[in-house]
Amino acid sequence: KAGVTQTPRYLIKTRGQQVTLSCSPISGHRSVSWYQQTPGQGLQFLFEYFSETQRNKGNFPGRFSGRQFSNSRSEMNVSTLELGDSALYLCASSFRAGFYNEQFFGPGTRLTVL
Amino acid sequence: GEDVEQSLFLSVREGDSSVINCTYTDSSSTYLYWYKQEPGAGLQLLTYIFSNMDMKQDQRLTVLLNKKDKHLSLRIADTQTGDSAIYFCAEKSDNAGNMLTFGGGTRLMVKP
């Protein structure tokens, strides 16, 4: 069974641009969560989608948005990029939302903002 | 809000046991996890424990939970150089969907 895939793996953008990152969950998984990892702030929750609906949102500005498609693939978008948005963006997929379920992480997309 | 704390660094010799500690504040935490991150990689789920359990053993890994003190530990027996990585504990509340709150990570260095 293929794991969680994220594309692209590396991305370089300049301040003010926007970026879209993609996450394909494990086949059959319907929940996708996004996290930002930086040396200063660690791992922070961005948002979670289940069956195309946003279930939870972390404490990030409105420049960060996401969506989920009917095939459970998810995208996140960051508009008007700032230097501080440079980070490793990780997505995690799980079979269902709520209760216990294993969350499997992808390898991440490393975003560098110049 | 919820907070999860870990010590930053641990160094052990190959073959010794490693113990990585974690404290959390959310009393509604229902599930607690340990993840491993190697350089340039994502997070690998190592093990988990329900909040109504005290201990869980999985091969070389032993998780201990003291719910009263909100203290979680991960013991790695017979630590190998391949265990060198950053270890994160994370907690999930029953009323927060799949949102995980992570600690800052403990960097484990295993010396041959």
mmCIF file of C-alpha atoms in Angstrom:
data_model
loop_
_atom_site.group_PDB
_atom_site.id
_atom_site.type_symbol
_atom_site.label_atom_id
_atom_site.label_comp_id
_atom_site.label_asym_id
_atom_site.label_seq_id
_atom_site.Cartn_x
_atom_site.Cartn_y
_atom_site.Cartn_z
ATOM 1 C CA LYS A 1 0.000 0.000 0.000
ATOM 2 C CA ALA A 2 1.495 3.361 -1.015
ATOM 3 C CA GLY A 3 2.132 5.840 1.762
ATOM 4 C CA VAL A 4 1.202 9.487 1.976
ATOM 5 C CA THR A 5 2.681 11.445 -0.902
ATOM 6 C CA GLN A 6 3.362 15.144 -0.988
ATOM 7 C CA THR A 7 4.296 17.257 -3.960
ATOM 8 C CA PRO A 8 6.459 19.049 -4.607
ATOM 9 C CA ARG A 9 9.153 17.973 -2.163
ATOM 10 C CA TYR A 10 11.046 21.248 -2.400
ATOM 11 C CA LEU A 11 9.920 24.693 -3.381
ATOM 12 C CA ILE A 12 11.575 28.112 -3.513
ATOM 13 C CA LYS A 13 9.411 31.203 -3.718
ATOM 14 C CA THR A 14 9.873 34.919 -3.157
ATOM 15 C CA ARG A 15 8.026 37.176 -0.747
ATOM 16 C CA GLY A 16 4.596 38.185 -1.929
ATOM 17 C CA GLN A 17 4.066 35.142 -4.138
ATOM 18 C CA GLN A 18 1.562 32.431 -3.441
ATOM 19 C CA VAL A 19 2.100 28.693 -3.300
ATOM 20 C CA THR A 20 -0.020 25.531 -3.492
ATOM 21 C CA LEU A 21 1.083 22.276 -1.897
ATOM 22 C CA SER A 22 -0.520 18.922 -2.563
ATOM 23 C CA CYS A 23 -1.081 15.858 -0.403
ATOM 24 C CA SER A 24 -2.375 12.474 -1.523
ATOM 25 C CA PRO A 25 -3.481 10.339 1.433
ATOM 26 C CA ILE A 26 -3.200 6.595 1.749
ATOM 27 C CA SER A 27 -5.844 4.878 -0.333
ATOM 28 C CA GLY A 28 -9.085 4.642 1.642
ATOM 29 C CA HIS A 29 -8.140 7.352 4.107
ATOM 30 C CA ARG A 30 -10.591 10.218 4.292
ATOM 31 C CA SER A 31 -8.983 12.529 6.825
ATOM 32 C CA VAL A 32 -6.070 14.800 5.965
ATOM 33 C CA SER A 33 -4.345 17.134 8.420
ATOM 34 C CA TRP A 34 -1.649 19.711 7.707
ATOM 35 C CA TYR A 35 1.187 20.812 9.983
ATOM 36 C CA GLN A 36 3.912 23.415 9.760
ATOM 37 C CA GLN A 37 7.322 22.572 11.194
ATOM 38 C CA THR A 38 9.874 25.299 11.903
ATOM 39 C CA PRO A 39 12.961 25.325 14.140
ATOM 40 C CA GLY A 40 11.489 28.121 16.250
ATOM 41 C CA GLN A 41 7.863 27.069 16.655
ATOM 42 C CA GLY A 42 8.154 23.316 16.223
ATOM 43 C CA LEU A 43 5.215 21.372 14.836
ATOM 44 C CA GLN A 44 2.015 23.370 14.640
ATOM 45 C CA PHE A 45 -1.389 22.230 13.453
ATOM 46 C CA LEU A 46 -2.780 24.108 10.468
ATOM 47 C CA PHE A 47 -6.080 22.426 9.614
ATOM 48 C CA GLU A 48 -7.859 19.130 9.154
ATOM 49 C CA TYR A 49 -10.214 18.013 6.423
ATOM 50 C CA PHE A 50 -12.578 15.088 6.419
ATOM 51 C CA SER A 51 -14.906 14.263 3.542
ATOM 52 C CA GLU A 52 -14.185 17.624 1.882
ATOM 53 C CA THR A 53 -15.102 19.597 5.019
ATOM 54 C CA GLN A 54 -12.736 21.508 7.256
ATOM 55 C CA ARG A 55 -13.152 20.069 10.751
ATOM 56 C CA ASN A 56 -10.503 21.945 12.676
ATOM 57 C CA LYS A 57 -8.322 24.959 12.156
ATOM 58 C CA GLY A 58 -5.173 26.006 13.986
ATOM 59 C CA ASN A 59 -4.096 29.495 14.908
ATOM 60 C CA PHE A 60 -2.764 30.698 11.564
ATOM 61 C CA PRO A 61 -3.643 33.827 9.569
ATOM 62 C CA GLY A 62 -6.171 33.725 6.764
ATOM 63 C CA ARG A 63 -3.336 33.630 4.220
ATOM 64 C CA PHE A 64 -3.242 29.910 4.928
ATOM 65 C CA SER A 65 -6.100 27.992 3.380
ATOM 66 C CA GLY A 66 -6.841 24.502 2.263
ATOM 67 C CA ARG A 67 -9.330 22.263 0.595
ATOM 68 C CA GLN A 68 -10.044 18.618 0.058
ATOM 69 C CA PHE A 69 -11.324 16.971 -3.074
ATOM 70 C CA SER A 70 -13.809 14.139 -3.474
ATOM 71 C CA ASN A 71 -10.936 11.651 -3.907
ATOM 72 C CA SER A 72 -9.576 12.812 -0.487
ATOM 73 C CA ARG A 73 -6.551 14.524 -1.994
ATOM 74 C CA SER A 74 -5.877 17.812 -0.276
ATOM 75 C CA GLU A 75 -4.187 21.047 -1.169
ATOM 76 C CA MET A 76 -3.041 23.897 0.984
ATOM 77 C CA ASN A 77 -2.438 27.385 -0.279
ATOM 78 C CA VAL A 78 -0.403 30.196 1.206
ATOM 79 C CA SER A 79 -0.925 33.623 -0.299
ATOM 80 C CA THR A 80 1.305 36.682 0.012
ATOM 81 C CA LEU A 81 4.261 34.668 1.251
ATOM 82 C CA GLU A 82 6.417 36.020 4.068
ATOM 83 C CA LEU A 83 9.943 35.030 5.039
ATOM 84 C CA GLY A 84 8.548 33.405 8.178
ATOM 85 C CA ASP A 85 6.519 30.969 6.079
ATOM 86 C CA SER A 86 9.720 29.084 5.275
ATOM 87 C CA ALA A 87 9.119 25.695 6.821
ATOM 88 C CA LEU A 88 8.584 22.005 6.311
ATOM 89 C CA TYR A 89 4.894 21.416 5.628
ATOM 90 C CA LEU A 90 3.712 17.961 6.606
ATOM 91 C CA CYS A 91 0.440 16.305 5.900
ATOM 92 C CA ALA A 92 -0.982 13.317 7.712
ATOM 93 C CA SER A 93 -3.739 10.982 6.650
ATOM 94 C CA SER A 94 -5.956 8.711 8.661
ATOM 95 C CA PHE A 95 -8.862 6.425 7.969
ATOM 96 C CA ARG A 96 -11.445 8.338 9.922
ATOM 97 C CA ALA A 97 -11.876 11.422 12.018
ATOM 98 C CA GLY A 98 -12.111 11.447 15.776
ATOM 99 C CA PHE A 99 -11.544 8.618 18.218
ATOM 100 C CA TYR A 100 -8.292 6.759 18.010
ATOM 101 C CA ASN A 101 -6.803 6.168 14.636
ATOM 102 C CA GLU A 102 -3.245 6.096 13.425
ATOM 103 C CA GLN A 103 -2.096 9.141 11.551
ATOM 104 C CA PHE A 104 0.508 8.526 8.876
ATOM 105 C CA PHE A 105 2.702 11.379 7.800
ATOM 106 C CA GLY A 106 4.116 12.144 4.395
ATOM 107 C CA PRO A 107 7.741 13.193 3.793
ATOM 108 C CA GLY A 108 6.805 16.867 3.702
ATOM 109 C CA THR A 109 7.289 19.788 1.354
ATOM 110 C CA ARG A 110 10.223 22.036 2.216
ATOM 111 C CA LEU A 111 9.232 25.628 1.341
ATOM 112 C CA THR A 112 11.884 28.326 1.240
ATOM 113 C CA VAL A 113 10.772 31.944 0.910
ATOM 114 C CA LEU A 114 13.433 34.387 -0.254
ATOM 115 C CA GLY B 1 -4.012 26.224 26.100
ATOM 116 C CA GLU B 2 -2.564 22.766 25.839
ATOM 117 C CA ASP B 3 1.177 22.388 26.231
ATOM 118 C CA VAL B 4 3.525 19.473 25.712
ATOM 119 C CA GLU B 5 7.107 19.667 27.000
ATOM 120 C CA GLN B 6 10.166 17.534 26.298
ATOM 121 C CA SER B 7 13.833 17.788 27.126
ATOM 122 C CA LEU B 8 15.906 18.877 24.154
ATOM 123 C CA PHE B 9 18.705 16.363 24.010
ATOM 124 C CA LEU B 10 19.727 12.875 25.148
ATOM 125 C CA SER B 11 22.979 11.061 24.504
ATOM 126 C CA VAL B 12 23.467 7.344 25.197
ATOM 127 C CA ARG B 13 25.930 4.600 24.304
ATOM 128 C CA GLU B 14 24.982 1.848 21.897
ATOM 129 C CA GLY B 15 23.437 -1.072 23.762
ATOM 130 C CA ASP B 16 22.236 1.057 26.682
ATOM 131 C CA SER B 17 18.595 1.915 27.331
ATOM 132 C CA SER B 18 17.258 5.345 26.436
ATOM 133 C CA VAL B 19 14.445 7.055 28.303
ATOM 134 C CA ILE B 20 12.767 10.065 26.716
ATOM 135 C CA ASN B 21 10.363 12.013 28.890
ATOM 136 C CA CYS B 22 7.362 14.169 28.109
ATOM 137 C CA THR B 23 4.874 16.154 30.175
ATOM 138 C CA TYR B 24 1.525 17.454 29.030
ATOM 139 C CA THR B 25 -1.095 19.737 30.515
ATOM 140 C CA ASP B 26 -4.360 18.877 28.805
ATOM 141 C CA SER B 27 -6.385 16.818 31.242
ATOM 142 C CA SER B 28 -8.731 15.809 28.447
ATOM 143 C CA SER B 29 -5.929 14.131 26.516
ATOM 144 C CA THR B 30 -7.152 10.731 25.531
ATOM 145 C CA TYR B 31 -4.425 9.461 23.260
ATOM 146 C CA LEU B 32 -0.674 9.978 23.510
ATOM 147 C CA TYR B 33 1.766 9.182 20.739
ATOM 148 C CA TRP B 34 5.464 8.873 20.085
ATOM 149 C CA TYR B 35 6.808 9.788 16.645
ATOM 150 C CA LYS B 36 10.329 9.508 15.259
ATOM 151 C CA GLN B 37 11.806 11.902 12.719
ATOM 152 C CA GLU B 38 15.036 11.202 10.889
ATOM 153 C CA PRO B 39 16.895 13.949 8.999
ATOM 154 C CA GLY B 40 15.024 15.112 5.918
ATOM 155 C CA ALA B 41 12.107 12.781 6.574
ATOM 156 C CA GLY B 42 8.535 13.005 7.788
ATOM 157 C CA LEU B 43 7.230 11.607 11.064
ATOM 158 C CA GLN B 44 7.094 7.886 11.698
ATOM 159 C CA LEU B 45 4.549 6.690 14.258
ATOM 160 C CA LEU B 46 6.372 4.488 16.776
ATOM 161 C CA THR B 47 3.698 3.691 19.301
ATOM 162 C CA TYR B 48 0.715 5.123 21.139
ATOM 163 C CA ILE B 49 -1.068 4.672 24.446
ATOM 164 C CA PHE B 50 -4.613 5.316 25.563
ATOM 165 C CA SER B 51 -5.006 7.532 28.597
ATOM 166 C CA ASN B 52 -6.631 4.726 30.581
ATOM 167 C CA MET B 53 -3.500 2.577 30.287
ATOM 168 C CA ASP B 54 -0.376 2.701 32.453
ATOM 169 C CA MET B 55 2.055 0.872 30.250
ATOM 170 C CA LYS B 56 2.437 -0.494 26.769
ATOM 171 C CA GLN B 57 5.278 -2.625 25.432
ATOM 172 C CA ASP B 58 6.070 -3.113 21.774
ATOM 173 C CA GLN B 59 9.292 -5.013 21.053
ATOM 174 C CA ARG B 60 12.149 -2.715 22.210
ATOM 175 C CA LEU B 61 9.778 0.117 23.070
ATOM 176 C CA THR B 62 8.058 0.603 26.426
ATOM 177 C CA VAL B 63 5.687 3.490 27.049
ATOM 178 C CA LEU B 64 4.840 4.478 30.620
ATOM 179 C CA LEU B 65 2.019 6.862 31.456
ATOM 180 C CA ASN B 66 1.477 8.551 34.803
ATOM 181 C CA LYS B 67 -1.858 10.226 34.275
ATOM 182 C CA LYS B 68 -1.912 11.845 37.705
ATOM 183 C CA ASP B 69 1.366 13.677 37.001
ATOM 184 C CA LYS B 70 0.618 13.980 33.249
ATOM 185 C CA HIS B 71 3.981 12.378 32.519
ATOM 186 C CA LEU B 72 4.750 10.135 29.580
ATOM 187 C CA SER B 73 7.998 8.305 28.879
ATOM 188 C CA LEU B 74 9.418 6.230 26.057
ATOM 189 C CA ARG B 75 12.047 3.636 26.875
ATOM 190 C CA ILE B 76 14.106 2.172 24.053
ATOM 191 C CA ALA B 77 15.925 -0.997 25.075
ATOM 192 C CA ASP B 78 19.283 -1.957 23.532
ATOM 193 C CA THR B 79 19.574 1.389 21.743
ATOM 194 C CA GLN B 80 21.232 1.206 18.337
ATOM 195 C CA THR B 81 22.937 3.870 16.217
ATOM 196 C CA GLY B 82 19.954 3.657 13.854
ATOM 197 C CA ASP B 83 17.794 4.969 16.697
ATOM 198 C CA SER B 84 19.522 8.347 16.453
ATOM 199 C CA ALA B 85 16.763 10.767 15.507
ATOM 200 C CA ILE B 86 14.380 13.345 16.959
ATOM 201 C CA TYR B 87 11.541 11.896 19.013
ATOM 202 C CA PHE B 88 8.267 13.763 19.433
ATOM 203 C CA CYS B 89 5.510 13.064 21.864
ATOM 204 C CA ALA B 90 2.048 14.247 20.916
ATOM 205 C CA GLU B 91 -1.349 14.299 22.529
ATOM 206 C CA LYS B 92 -4.829 14.238 21.083
ATOM 207 C CA SER B 93 -8.036 15.147 22.842
ATOM 208 C CA ASP B 94 -11.291 13.402 22.124
ATOM 209 C CA ASN B 95 -12.991 16.671 21.220
ATOM 210 C CA ALA B 96 -10.341 17.923 18.794
ATOM 211 C CA GLY B 97 -10.804 15.682 15.792
ATOM 212 C CA ASN B 98 -7.425 14.506 14.575
ATOM 213 C CA MET B 99 -5.502 17.544 15.778
ATOM 214 C CA LEU B 100 -2.246 16.571 17.468
ATOM 215 C CA THR B 101 -0.350 18.843 19.861
ATOM 216 C CA PHE B 102 3.352 18.073 19.695
ATOM 217 C CA GLY B 103 6.207 18.569 22.102
ATOM 218 C CA GLY B 104 9.340 20.299 20.889
ATOM 219 C CA GLY B 105 11.152 17.038 20.251
ATOM 220 C CA THR B 106 14.087 15.290 21.917
ATOM 221 C CA ARG B 107 17.192 14.716 19.854
ATOM 222 C CA LEU B 108 18.612 11.281 20.675
ATOM 223 C CA MET B 109 22.254 10.712 19.852
ATOM 224 C CA VAL B 110 23.566 7.152 20.106
ATOM 225 C CA LYS B 111 27.340 6.810 20.363
ATOM 226 C CA PRO B 112 29.003 3.591 19.164
#
